Every structure is written in structure tokens, then in C-alpha cells.
Tab-separated table of C-alpha atoms in Angstrom:
chain	number	residue	atom	x	y	z
A	1	MET	CA	-78.174	-7.981	89.762
A	2	TYR	CA	-79.808	-4.539	90.804
A	3	LYS	CA	-77.768	-2.468	93.366
A	4	LEU	CA	-79.681	-1.539	96.466
A	5	LYS	CA	-80.424	1.971	97.243
A	6	CYS	CA	-80.708	1.430	100.909
A	7	PHE	CA	-77.513	0.175	101.673
A	8	LYS	CA	-74.939	3.386	102.334
A	9	ALA	CA	-71.642	3.777	104.101
A	10	TYR	CA	-72.634	2.603	107.792
A	11	ASP	CA	-76.215	1.412	108.252
A	12	VAL	CA	-79.579	0.993	105.792
A	13	ARG	CA	-81.379	3.808	105.400
A	14	GLY	CA	-84.226	3.770	102.575
A	15	GLN	CA	-87.901	5.377	101.837
A	16	VAL	CA	-90.205	2.462	102.960
A	17	PRO	CA	-91.742	0.816	100.651
A	18	SER	CA	-90.219	1.706	97.681
A	19	GLU	CA	-85.863	1.512	99.024
A	20	LEU	CA	-86.503	-0.848	101.998
A	21	ASN	CA	-89.925	-2.989	102.376
A	22	HIS	CA	-90.932	-6.533	103.747
A	23	ASP	CA	-88.562	-8.371	101.060
A	24	ILE	CA	-85.523	-6.639	101.726
A	25	ALA	CA	-85.645	-6.349	105.353
A	26	TYR	CA	-86.158	-10.282	105.282
A	27	ARG	CA	-83.274	-11.036	102.913
A	28	ILE	CA	-81.003	-8.462	105.082
A	29	GLY	CA	-81.757	-11.327	107.920
A	30	ARG	CA	-80.560	-14.179	105.927
A	31	ALA	CA	-77.933	-12.074	104.907
A	32	TYR	CA	-76.487	-11.052	108.229
A	33	ALA	CA	-77.070	-14.541	109.364
A	34	GLN	CA	-74.720	-15.995	106.690
A	35	PHE	CA	-72.232	-13.511	106.869
A	36	LEU	CA	-71.591	-13.535	111.079
A	37	SER	CA	-72.430	-17.385	111.178
A	38	ALA	CA	-74.698	-16.346	113.905
A	39	LYS	CA	-76.359	-18.302	116.626
A	40	GLN	CA	-77.790	-16.004	119.171
A	41	VAL	CA	-78.849	-12.619	117.863
A	42	ILE	CA	-80.533	-9.031	119.670
A	43	VAL	CA	-83.392	-7.196	118.056
A	44	GLY	CA	-85.182	-4.037	118.505
A	45	HIS	CA	-86.713	-1.282	116.866
A	46	ASP	CA	-87.427	2.423	117.240
A	47	ILE	CA	-90.988	4.003	117.280
A	48	ARG	CA	-91.319	4.278	113.279
A	49	LEU	CA	-94.821	2.918	112.283
A	50	THR	CA	-93.211	1.094	110.025
A	51	SER	CA	-90.525	-0.700	112.432
A	52	PRO	CA	-92.697	-3.249	113.922
A	53	GLU	CA	-93.491	-4.828	110.244
A	54	LEU	CA	-89.680	-5.078	109.388
A	55	SER	CA	-88.570	-5.859	112.376
A	56	ALA	CA	-90.884	-8.877	111.771
A	57	ALA	CA	-89.247	-9.493	108.388
A	58	LEU	CA	-85.940	-9.162	109.320
A	59	VAL	CA	-86.629	-11.585	112.517
A	60	ASP	CA	-88.146	-14.468	109.571
A	61	GLY	CA	-84.997	-14.130	107.864
A	62	LEU	CA	-82.174	-13.857	110.760
A	63	THR	CA	-84.599	-17.460	112.272
A	64	ASP	CA	-84.638	-19.104	108.964
A	65	GLY	CA	-81.068	-18.721	108.777
A	66	GLY	CA	-80.712	-20.833	111.738
A	67	VAL	CA	-80.805	-18.142	114.735
A	68	ASP	CA	-81.869	-17.347	118.064
A	69	VAL	CA	-83.680	-14.424	118.321
A	70	LEU	CA	-83.816	-12.417	121.854
A	71	HIS	CA	-86.199	-9.400	120.519
A	72	ILE	CA	-86.114	-6.411	122.823
A	73	GLY	CA	-88.872	-5.087	121.535
A	74	GLN	CA	-89.042	-1.215	121.197
A	75	CYS	CA	-85.806	0.503	122.436
A	76	GLY	CA	-83.250	2.792	121.478
A	77	THR	CA	-80.071	1.693	119.565
A	78	GLU	CA	-78.134	2.439	122.577
A	79	GLU	CA	-80.221	-0.633	124.337
A	80	VAL	CA	-79.465	-2.994	120.933
A	81	TYR	CA	-75.766	-1.905	121.580
A	82	PHE	CA	-76.168	-2.568	125.740
A	83	ALA	CA	-77.875	-6.204	125.334
A	84	THR	CA	-75.101	-7.384	122.719
A	85	PHE	CA	-72.520	-7.055	125.143
A	86	HIS	CA	-74.333	-7.736	128.042
A	87	LEU	CA	-75.885	-11.114	126.990
A	88	ASN	CA	-72.760	-12.247	124.854
A	89	THR	CA	-74.428	-12.653	121.919
A	90	CYS	CA	-73.575	-13.131	118.174
A	91	GLY	CA	-74.528	-9.550	117.553
A	92	GLY	CA	-77.106	-7.263	117.174
A	93	ILE	CA	-79.585	-5.098	114.966
A	94	CYS	CA	-81.739	-2.445	115.460
A	95	ILE	CA	-84.547	-0.816	112.988
A	96	THR	CA	-84.160	2.687	112.901
A	97	ALA	CA	-83.674	5.540	110.706
A	98	SER	CA	-82.775	8.006	113.283
A	99	HIS	CA	-83.406	11.218	112.263
A	100	ASN	CA	-84.718	10.881	109.192
A	101	PRO	CA	-88.553	11.595	108.207
A	102	LYS	CA	-91.164	9.078	108.874
A	103	GLU	CA	-91.211	7.775	105.416
A	104	PHE	CA	-88.093	6.555	106.332
A	105	ASN	CA	-86.737	3.729	107.712
A	106	GLY	CA	-83.608	1.298	107.979
A	107	MET	CA	-81.327	-0.453	109.912
A	108	LYS	CA	-78.142	-0.181	112.487
A	109	PHE	CA	-75.866	-3.662	112.293
A	110	VAL	CA	-72.868	-4.627	114.868
A	111	GLN	CA	-71.163	-8.353	115.555
A	112	ALA	CA	-70.660	-9.714	118.853
A	113	GLN	CA	-69.207	-7.839	121.742
A	114	ALA	CA	-71.281	-4.471	119.972
A	115	LYS	CA	-68.238	-4.428	117.608
A	116	PRO	CA	-69.669	-2.511	114.566
A	117	ILE	CA	-70.575	-3.572	111.000
A	118	SER	CA	-69.761	-0.961	108.015
A	119	GLY	CA	-68.610	-0.770	104.443
A	120	ASP	CA	-65.127	-1.186	105.850
A	121	SER	CA	-66.044	-3.860	107.779
A	122	GLY	CA	-69.167	-5.969	106.199
A	123	LEU	CA	-71.787	-4.025	105.255
A	124	LYS	CA	-70.832	-4.260	101.341
A	125	ASP	CA	-70.695	-8.435	101.879
A	126	ILE	CA	-73.902	-8.000	103.440
A	127	GLN	CA	-75.562	-6.096	100.802
A	128	ARG	CA	-74.352	-8.583	97.875
A	129	LEU	CA	-75.882	-11.037	99.740
A	130	VAL	CA	-79.182	-9.689	99.726
A	131	GLU	CA	-78.792	-8.445	96.015
A	132	GLU	CA	-77.783	-12.268	95.036
A	133	ASN	CA	-80.846	-13.422	97.069
A	134	ASN	CA	-79.462	-17.182	96.690
A	135	PHE	CA	-79.866	-18.027	100.079
A	136	PRO	CA	-80.021	-21.729	100.858
A	137	THR	CA	-83.417	-23.797	101.661
A	138	VAL	CA	-84.875	-23.559	105.190
A	139	LEU	CA	-85.104	-26.813	106.909
A	140	LYS	CA	-87.809	-26.792	109.191
A	141	ALA	CA	-85.069	-28.238	112.037
A	142	ASN	CA	-82.528	-25.560	111.275
A	143	LYS	CA	-85.029	-22.877	112.004
A	144	GLY	CA	-84.284	-20.590	115.100
A	145	GLN	CA	-86.207	-19.768	117.779
A	146	VAL	CA	-87.517	-16.301	118.994
A	147	THR	CA	-87.663	-15.236	122.689
A	148	ASN	CA	-89.060	-12.202	123.631
A	149	ILE	CA	-86.413	-10.512	126.819
A	150	SER	CA	-86.870	-6.932	128.823
A	151	ILE	CA	-83.601	-5.964	129.332
A	152	ALA	CA	-84.979	-2.602	131.159
A	153	GLN	CA	-83.616	-2.938	134.429
A	154	ALA	CA	-80.215	-3.966	133.616
A	155	TYR	CA	-79.475	-0.916	131.387
A	156	THR	CA	-80.949	1.519	133.946
A	157	GLU	CA	-78.743	0.157	136.487
A	158	HIS	CA	-75.550	0.027	133.980
A	159	LEU	CA	-76.366	4.128	133.246
A	160	LEU	CA	-75.836	4.514	136.906
A	161	THR	CA	-72.671	3.579	137.304
A	162	TYR	CA	-71.233	6.166	135.428
A	163	ILE	CA	-72.041	8.648	137.921
A	164	ASP	CA	-72.309	8.981	141.824
A	165	SER	CA	-75.662	9.473	142.486
A	166	THR	CA	-75.422	10.750	146.076
A	167	LYS	CA	-73.248	13.469	145.140
A	168	LEU	CA	-76.067	15.277	142.584
A	169	LYS	CA	-76.956	18.515	143.611
A	170	PRO	CA	-81.378	19.180	143.147
A	171	MET	CA	-81.915	20.783	139.545
A	172	LYS	CA	-84.512	21.294	137.230
A	173	VAL	CA	-84.015	19.790	133.564
A	174	VAL	CA	-85.893	20.097	130.706
A	175	THR	CA	-86.367	17.488	128.657
A	176	ASN	CA	-87.538	16.747	124.843
A	177	ALA	CA	-87.993	13.391	123.338
A	178	GLY	CA	-89.342	14.247	120.216
A	179	ASN	CA	-91.934	11.908	120.606
A	180	GLY	CA	-88.922	9.326	120.047
A	181	GLY	CA	-88.172	6.479	122.004
A	182	ALA	CA	-85.859	8.946	124.905
A	183	GLY	CA	-88.376	9.468	126.969
A	184	GLU	CA	-88.982	5.756	128.787
A	185	ILE	CA	-85.513	5.914	129.481
A	186	ILE	CA	-85.958	9.232	131.349
A	187	ASP	CA	-89.017	7.502	133.446
A	188	ARG	CA	-86.923	5.022	134.529
A	189	LEU	CA	-84.145	6.754	135.938
A	190	THR	CA	-86.717	9.463	137.622
A	191	GLU	CA	-86.460	7.594	140.984
A	192	HIS	CA	-83.560	7.295	141.123
A	193	LEU	CA	-82.126	10.930	140.567
A	194	PRO	CA	-82.408	14.209	142.624
A	195	PHE	CA	-83.647	16.064	139.258
A	196	GLU	CA	-86.936	17.947	138.711
A	197	PHE	CA	-87.991	16.784	134.797
A	198	ILE	CA	-90.321	18.837	132.503
A	199	LYS	CA	-90.748	16.652	130.224
A	200	LEU	CA	-92.163	17.809	126.614
A	201	ASN	CA	-92.895	15.551	123.532
A	202	HIS	CA	-92.541	13.020	126.304
A	203	SER	CA	-94.803	9.714	124.870
A	204	ALA	CA	-93.595	8.037	121.671
A	205	ASP	CA	-95.440	8.447	118.795
A	206	GLY	CA	-94.233	7.326	114.828
A	207	ASN	CA	-96.794	9.881	113.801
A	208	PHE	CA	-94.331	12.452	114.602
A	209	PRO	CA	-96.812	15.211	115.417
A	210	ASN	CA	-94.314	17.795	116.424
A	211	GLY	CA	-91.928	17.157	114.096
A	212	VAL	CA	-89.171	14.743	112.970
A	213	PRO	CA	-87.156	14.825	116.472
A	214	ASN	CA	-83.999	16.042	114.781
A	215	PRO	CA	-82.697	19.328	117.620
A	216	LEU	CA	-80.365	19.864	114.989
A	217	LEU	CA	-83.641	21.616	113.130
A	218	PRO	CA	-83.622	25.513	114.709
A	219	GLU	CA	-87.390	25.023	114.555
A	220	ASN	CA	-87.530	22.102	116.491
A	221	ARG	CA	-85.515	23.606	119.388
A	222	THR	CA	-87.972	26.364	120.155
A	223	ASP	CA	-90.396	23.983	123.073
A	224	THR	CA	-86.639	23.450	124.820
A	225	VAL	CA	-85.850	27.188	125.104
A	226	ALA	CA	-89.297	28.223	126.010
A	227	ALA	CA	-89.387	25.775	128.560
A	228	ILE	CA	-86.303	25.954	130.338
A	229	LYS	CA	-87.177	30.009	130.385
A	230	ASN	CA	-90.692	29.448	131.575
A	231	HIS	CA	-89.647	27.065	134.342
A	232	GLN	CA	-85.979	28.496	134.983
A	233	ALA	CA	-84.503	25.159	134.289
A	234	ASP	CA	-80.511	24.555	134.971
A	235	PHE	CA	-80.208	22.588	131.503
A	236	GLY	CA	-82.315	20.858	128.712
A	237	ILE	CA	-81.498	17.780	126.662
A	238	ALA	CA	-83.022	16.878	123.421
A	239	TRP	CA	-82.694	13.398	121.275
A	240	ASP	CA	-83.257	12.520	118.348
A	241	GLY	CA	-85.491	9.376	117.333
A	242	ASP	CA	-83.425	6.391	118.228
A	243	PHE	CA	-81.662	8.293	121.017
A	244	ASP	CA	-77.504	7.690	120.414
A	245	ARG	CA	-77.061	11.235	120.402
A	246	CYS	CA	-78.449	13.999	122.824
A	247	PHE	CA	-78.414	18.076	122.544
A	248	PHE	CA	-77.720	20.618	125.360
A	249	PHE	CA	-79.194	23.832	126.156
A	250	ASP	CA	-77.653	26.310	128.931
A	251	GLU	CA	-80.060	27.590	131.508
A	252	ASN	CA	-80.559	30.768	128.857
A	253	GLY	CA	-82.173	28.277	126.425
A	254	GLU	CA	-79.532	28.822	124.517
A	255	PHE	CA	-78.195	25.914	122.132
A	256	VAL	CA	-74.763	24.151	122.789
A	257	GLU	CA	-72.965	23.007	119.789
A	258	GLY	CA	-72.073	19.348	120.500
A	259	TYR	CA	-68.473	20.463	119.587
A	260	TYR	CA	-68.155	21.920	123.035
A	261	ILE	CA	-69.825	19.051	124.687
A	262	VAL	CA	-66.866	16.989	123.132
A	263	GLY	CA	-64.495	19.179	124.851
A	264	LEU	CA	-65.930	18.785	128.518
A	265	LEU	CA	-66.530	15.196	128.562
A	266	ALA	CA	-63.168	14.938	127.366
A	267	THR	CA	-62.038	16.761	130.432
A	268	MET	CA	-63.815	15.010	132.789
A	269	LEU	CA	-63.105	11.602	131.551
A	270	LEU	CA	-59.147	12.340	131.363
A	271	ALA	CA	-59.281	13.532	134.863
A	272	GLN	CA	-60.445	10.099	135.762
A	273	HIS	CA	-57.945	8.149	133.397
A	274	PRO	CA	-54.757	10.149	132.210
A	275	ASN	CA	-52.500	9.847	129.661
A	276	GLU	CA	-55.651	8.007	127.429
A	277	LYS	CA	-56.511	8.435	124.208
A	278	ILE	CA	-59.570	10.790	122.698
A	279	VAL	CA	-61.065	10.651	119.148
A	280	HIS	CA	-62.480	12.767	117.020
A	281	ASP	CA	-64.002	13.372	113.626
A	282	PRO	CA	-62.283	16.061	111.341
A	283	ARG	CA	-65.326	18.269	111.074
A	284	LEU	CA	-64.025	20.422	114.187
A	285	PHE	CA	-61.502	19.694	116.588
A	286	TRP	CA	-58.970	22.832	117.771
A	287	ASN	CA	-60.823	23.254	120.732
A	288	THR	CA	-60.948	19.266	121.452
A	289	GLN	CA	-56.958	19.375	120.506
A	290	ASP	CA	-56.064	22.064	122.985
A	291	ILE	CA	-58.132	20.414	125.367
A	292	VAL	CA	-56.699	17.135	125.541
A	293	ALA	CA	-53.074	18.238	125.231
A	294	GLU	CA	-53.566	20.495	128.402
A	295	HIS	CA	-55.082	17.418	130.263
A	296	GLY	CA	-52.551	14.694	129.097
A	297	GLY	CA	-53.985	12.831	126.763
A	298	SER	CA	-53.645	11.931	123.168
A	299	CYS	CA	-56.030	12.774	119.807
A	300	VAL	CA	-56.532	10.383	117.297
A	301	GLN	CA	-58.873	11.790	113.907
A	302	SER	CA	-60.976	9.353	112.530
A	303	LYS	CA	-63.626	9.245	109.460
A	304	THR	CA	-67.093	10.346	110.422
A	305	GLY	CA	-69.988	8.424	111.229
A	306	HIS	CA	-70.816	5.979	113.965
A	307	ALA	CA	-69.474	2.750	112.772
A	308	PHE	CA	-65.894	4.202	111.675
A	309	ILE	CA	-65.523	6.163	115.096
A	310	LYS	CA	-66.395	2.797	117.415
A	311	GLU	CA	-63.591	1.310	114.689
A	312	CYS	CA	-60.968	3.436	115.265
A	313	MET	CA	-61.825	3.414	119.757
A	314	ARG	CA	-61.308	0.082	119.220
A	315	LYS	CA	-58.215	0.208	117.190
A	316	GLU	CA	-56.637	2.637	119.589
A	317	ASP	CA	-58.352	1.383	123.379
A	318	ALA	CA	-59.813	5.585	123.323
A	319	ILE	CA	-61.179	6.138	126.437
A	320	TYR	CA	-63.769	8.315	124.742
A	321	GLY	CA	-64.614	9.799	121.443
A	322	GLY	CA	-67.014	12.314	120.167
A	323	GLU	CA	-68.289	13.874	117.033
A	324	MET	CA	-70.043	17.583	117.161
A	325	SER	CA	-73.293	16.017	115.354
A	326	ALA	CA	-73.656	15.144	119.154
A	327	HIS	CA	-72.674	11.529	118.962
A	328	HIS	CA	-70.550	10.582	121.795
A	329	TYR	CA	-68.599	7.146	122.528
A	330	PHE	CA	-67.592	5.068	125.616
A	331	LYS	CA	-65.041	2.944	126.785
A	332	ASP	CA	-66.741	1.209	129.066
A	333	PHE	CA	-69.998	1.613	126.619
A	334	ALA	CA	-68.255	-1.452	124.372
A	335	TYR	CA	-66.603	1.511	122.702
A	336	CYS	CA	-70.268	2.541	121.265
A	337	ASP	CA	-72.308	5.752	121.217
A	338	ASN	CA	-74.833	6.191	124.019
A	339	GLY	CA	-77.457	9.389	124.019
A	340	ASN	CA	-77.751	9.099	128.168
A	341	ILE	CA	-74.093	8.884	129.067
A	342	PRO	CA	-73.268	12.129	128.243
A	343	TRP	CA	-76.106	14.207	130.117
A	344	LEU	CA	-75.630	12.325	133.591
A	345	LEU	CA	-71.863	13.027	133.465
A	346	ILE	CA	-72.346	16.595	132.279
A	347	SER	CA	-75.047	16.987	134.992
A	348	SER	CA	-72.553	15.398	137.203
A	349	LEU	CA	-69.916	17.999	136.283
A	350	MET	CA	-71.986	20.445	137.278
A	351	SER	CA	-73.041	19.283	140.552
A	352	GLN	CA	-69.190	19.042	141.185
A	353	THR	CA	-68.285	22.613	140.326
A	354	GLY	CA	-71.342	24.149	140.847
A	355	LYS	CA	-71.118	26.035	137.614
A	356	THR	CA	-73.760	26.505	134.972
A	357	LEU	CA	-73.660	24.866	132.071
A	358	SER	CA	-73.025	28.203	130.108
A	359	SER	CA	-70.172	28.920	132.333
A	360	LEU	CA	-68.644	25.635	131.768
A	361	ILE	CA	-67.929	26.017	127.862
A	362	ALA	CA	-68.267	30.076	127.737
A	363	GLU	CA	-64.155	30.386	127.358
A	364	ARG	CA	-63.771	27.476	124.795
A	365	LYS	CA	-66.773	29.075	122.848
A	366	ALA	CA	-64.160	32.321	122.852
A	367	CYS	CA	-61.197	31.034	122.590
A	368	TYR	CA	-62.731	28.535	119.339
A	369	PRO	CA	-65.860	30.124	117.761
A	370	CYS	CA	-67.091	28.048	115.325
A	371	SER	CA	-70.440	27.893	112.474
A	372	GLY	CA	-72.202	25.258	113.207
A	373	GLU	CA	-72.971	22.557	110.675
A	374	ILE	CA	-74.371	24.287	107.670
A	375	ASN	CA	-75.946	21.606	105.252
A	376	THR	CA	-76.740	22.617	101.216
A	377	LYS	CA	-78.173	20.875	98.540
A	378	VAL	CA	-75.866	21.392	95.626
A	379	ALA	CA	-76.437	19.462	92.044
A	380	ASP	CA	-72.164	18.406	91.571
A	381	PRO	CA	-71.038	18.103	95.111
A	382	VAL	CA	-68.020	16.052	93.819
A	383	SER	CA	-66.938	19.088	91.057
A	384	LEU	CA	-67.383	21.741	93.918
A	385	ILE	CA	-65.192	20.228	96.481
A	386	ALA	CA	-62.923	20.129	94.114
A	387	ALA	CA	-63.093	23.422	92.590
A	388	ILE	CA	-63.223	24.980	96.360
A	389	GLU	CA	-59.785	23.160	97.378
A	390	GLN	CA	-57.829	24.746	94.375
A	391	GLN	CA	-59.215	28.250	95.421
A	392	TYR	CA	-58.053	27.623	99.259
A	393	CYS	CA	-55.239	25.123	98.829
A	394	SER	CA	-52.248	27.339	97.909
A	395	THR	CA	-52.628	29.436	101.433
A	396	ALA	CA	-53.106	26.761	102.906
A	397	THR	CA	-50.879	24.977	105.570
A	398	SER	CA	-52.679	21.967	105.778
A	399	VAL	CA	-54.980	19.736	103.767
A	400	ASP	CA	-56.262	16.606	104.855
A	401	HIS	CA	-58.843	14.428	103.003
A	402	THR	CA	-59.753	11.631	105.883
A	403	ASP	CA	-63.759	12.454	105.554
A	404	GLY	CA	-64.575	15.236	102.648
A	405	LEU	CA	-61.948	18.521	102.421
A	406	SER	CA	-60.545	19.814	105.373
A	407	ILE	CA	-58.277	23.162	104.498
A	408	SER	CA	-56.221	24.833	107.752
A	409	PHE	CA	-54.853	28.549	107.839
A	410	GLU	CA	-52.684	29.684	110.899
A	411	ASN	CA	-56.206	31.125	112.802
A	412	TRP	CA	-59.032	29.444	110.826
A	413	ARG	CA	-60.008	25.937	109.051
A	414	PHE	CA	-63.290	24.878	107.348
A	415	ASN	CA	-64.443	20.909	106.453
A	416	LEU	CA	-66.505	20.645	103.506
A	417	ARG	CA	-68.031	16.308	103.232
A	418	MET	CA	-71.053	14.852	101.396
A	419	SER	CA	-73.008	13.510	103.863
A	420	ASN	CA	-73.025	9.977	104.382
A	421	THR	CA	-77.067	10.004	105.231
A	422	GLU	CA	-78.847	12.115	103.293
A	423	PRO	CA	-78.416	14.195	99.747
A	424	LEU	CA	-76.576	17.430	101.418
A	425	LEU	CA	-73.072	19.414	101.327
A	426	ARG	CA	-71.973	19.307	104.829
A	427	LEU	CA	-69.689	22.970	105.745
A	428	ASN	CA	-68.032	23.264	109.109
A	429	VAL	CA	-65.712	26.187	109.874
A	430	GLU	CA	-63.938	27.358	113.036
A	431	SER	CA	-61.180	30.258	113.830
A	432	LYS	CA	-59.099	31.202	116.728
A	433	ASN	CA	-60.130	33.480	119.104
A	434	ASP	CA	-61.805	35.572	116.117
A	435	VAL	CA	-65.713	35.479	115.976
A	436	ILE	CA	-65.870	38.098	113.212
A	437	LEU	CA	-63.114	35.801	110.968
A	438	MET	CA	-65.285	32.402	111.286
A	439	GLN	CA	-68.291	34.499	110.358
A	440	GLU	CA	-66.693	36.159	107.462
A	441	LYS	CA	-65.020	33.029	106.189
A	442	THR	CA	-68.216	31.299	106.549
A	443	ALA	CA	-70.208	33.759	104.529
A	444	GLU	CA	-67.125	33.619	101.551
A	445	LEU	CA	-67.459	29.675	101.769
A	446	LEU	CA	-71.739	29.816	101.523
A	447	ALA	CA	-71.508	32.407	98.673
A	448	THR	CA	-69.031	30.102	96.607
A	449	ILE	CA	-70.889	26.890	97.079
A	450	SER	CA	-74.635	28.814	96.326
A	451	ALA	CA	-73.014	30.413	93.128
């Protein structure tokens, strides 16, 4: 029995067709049906050129496994989550590779009530069934049915419940869908909001004519920055391909680290729901912990990754969870991540306070300057992380291995971890009220990593 490379820590991702193809997608459908004993499942897919074919193979596997499929068509991952809990199905699968290059594709899985399926909660069992490829014979009488449905209106109405649109002030907003799927959501919301949208790379196109939709890449931000300046917009938003992450730009065109958006959203939600729990990942968290303590909440640390954060959110019954990578999770969205609720809430906060986005985060950036995530390809990441721990641990105030290596000192800290989805080593550094110290320590660590 051979091991499939496309199964990762919390989803499936691989090159098509060498690592993920029609046959594997079919077997995933059979395995998912068998593992969950599912009766009815949501299926949707992103805008990638290979997604319809993989979706069809997956659906064949599900229906041969006796599952009735409700197919919502081209969508974002958050729409699969919504349809799963809104329609009370046994689970949901989105065919997507998020921000990976266009030759990749993948799948994200949830069970009933959009509960995640990760390596800690069933994904390894599904992988084993796929690799064994020993499924019962298909009986025609037991074959499931496929129904094509639309959730567009219901989902639009759900998003609007997070704000009072009558209290929003007119604003000019740049939106960059990156030729992913987010443009359709903006079109649906336009008539309900007092905003003028300047829409960039708006049409879905799996050829990615303007580059892979990954706003974390600086070269992918130039269009958004230019449009904000040219139109004198109030702020800008950009998304990845399946738009479960949104990225912010302030009124000056400055990219806003997702870390500081976590703090803003925690502030808003704790104001509405005092004494609740906030979940964060280990990469950057001093700002979040400070804000949550100030507003009477409590923090819970989780491993990085959407499936792990969701599991932690449910276990702790947290009101909100945030990752500096721009995943934001909400209790009222079945504890799942969403790429549209954050910008709706931030626009509401700007309307309420009359403040610009840059002024809302300026103080927090000064208190807790951070490096942003820096990615490096290295030959032997395990040995390198061990060597760095040995180098820094003797003078540390704490050492933590929740996810990779986190080492804290009195006035600065860092996290170094291997990516769960790409062959990269990821570094994040932050300090307390000392941008020079943060920059010096970042350079010091990068020199060691690159040596």
C-alpha cells in the first residue's frame, strides 16, 4: 500500500494530476462516505480549471458510497461551511487549493454542523481507506442522488446579520478578488451597503492572469495599493482564491498585518460579549493577549491551522479565533473561518468611531511591532529548528512546542515552524514597544537560518 502525498495535516493538497487526480478524488468520495456513514453531503468547488473535473469524480465516489449530494457549484470554502450547518447535512467538501499555484488543487472537509475533519479527527482514517482502496461493490439500488442547489440568497442574508447596515457610513472601498471567487460575494452585497466598490481582478478566472491569488506575496499587492491611492479610498481588501481569508490595506495603501486585525476583532466581539474566550495561534500573540486581558476576556492558544483552530474553538466555546495569516473564526459561523465577516465588522467599527483604519491600529503597531511572516526554503528544517532552540533556550523566559518552536524573552519573542501545506520554514518575530529590537532579532535569526 503506497502513501499518498496529497494528504496534509488538515486538508488535501497536491499537484494535478501527479498527486491528485480523478481516481484519487473518486476514492476520497468513497472513503469519506464510509468513514462518516454519511447520508447527505454538501459539495462545492473553487475557480481552478481542474476543480469541476475533480468535483465530478468526488461526487461519483460519494454517490457510489450511498450519499445524496447537494451540489452548490462554484463557491468559496466558507459557503460550503455555511451550507453544511444551514441545511443540517452530514458534512461538506470544498474542492480548492486556496492560494497554491494553479497546477495544484485539493479538498477541505467538514462533518455535521461544519465540524472540522483534520489529522487529529479522522483525516488519517480517510487517507487509510483511500490508500487501501477496498470498497464494497456499488449496488445500483443504494446509489445516492445529486441535486444542484443555490445558497446565494441565504448566505447573503446571513452575512448581513453581523452588521447594522443602516448605521454604516458611505465609504469608498477597493476590492481585489485576485480572479478568485470573492467577486461574486461583493456583487451580491453591493445593493445592501452604502459603499462605492472599486473592483480589481474581479472576474473569476482559473488561469490566474494576474498571478496566483495570494495577497501575502508583496508583488500581488501593487494593484490594490495603486487603486487606493488613485481613488482616495477609505480602505482596501484582497482575498485568496477560495476567499476564506481577507487581507486589509489602510487609506494610505499600507498593508495591514493580519495580527493587528485579530486585535481589532477581539476588541469588538468582547465589547459585545464580555468575559468570553479568544483563541489565537502561537506565531504572534502578545498584542492579542494584552487586548483580551484589557477587555476582560481570556486567551486560549491553539496549534496553527484552520482545522485545529476550529476544534479548539468548539472545545472552549470561544466567541472568536484569529490567526495572523488572516484566518478569522466566529462562534456565530459554526466556529468556522470566514473571509467576509471581518471586513464587514471593520467597516462597522470605522463607521462607529469615525476613525481611519490606520489610526485604529497605530497604537497597537507601536506597542507590539512584528516582522510579519518570513518564509525560507531550507534543506533540513528539523535539524535547523533544533539547533536554534539550543542556541536561544538558555536565556529564554519560556520555550513552547505547541506548534514548531516558540521562544520568549523579556522584551521579544519568536516562533519558527514548518509549514503544514508548503515546503517552507516560517519565522515570526515580535517585540514590546521596540521596533529596532524586533528588526535586529529578525535579521539575526534570518542570518542563522540562511547560513
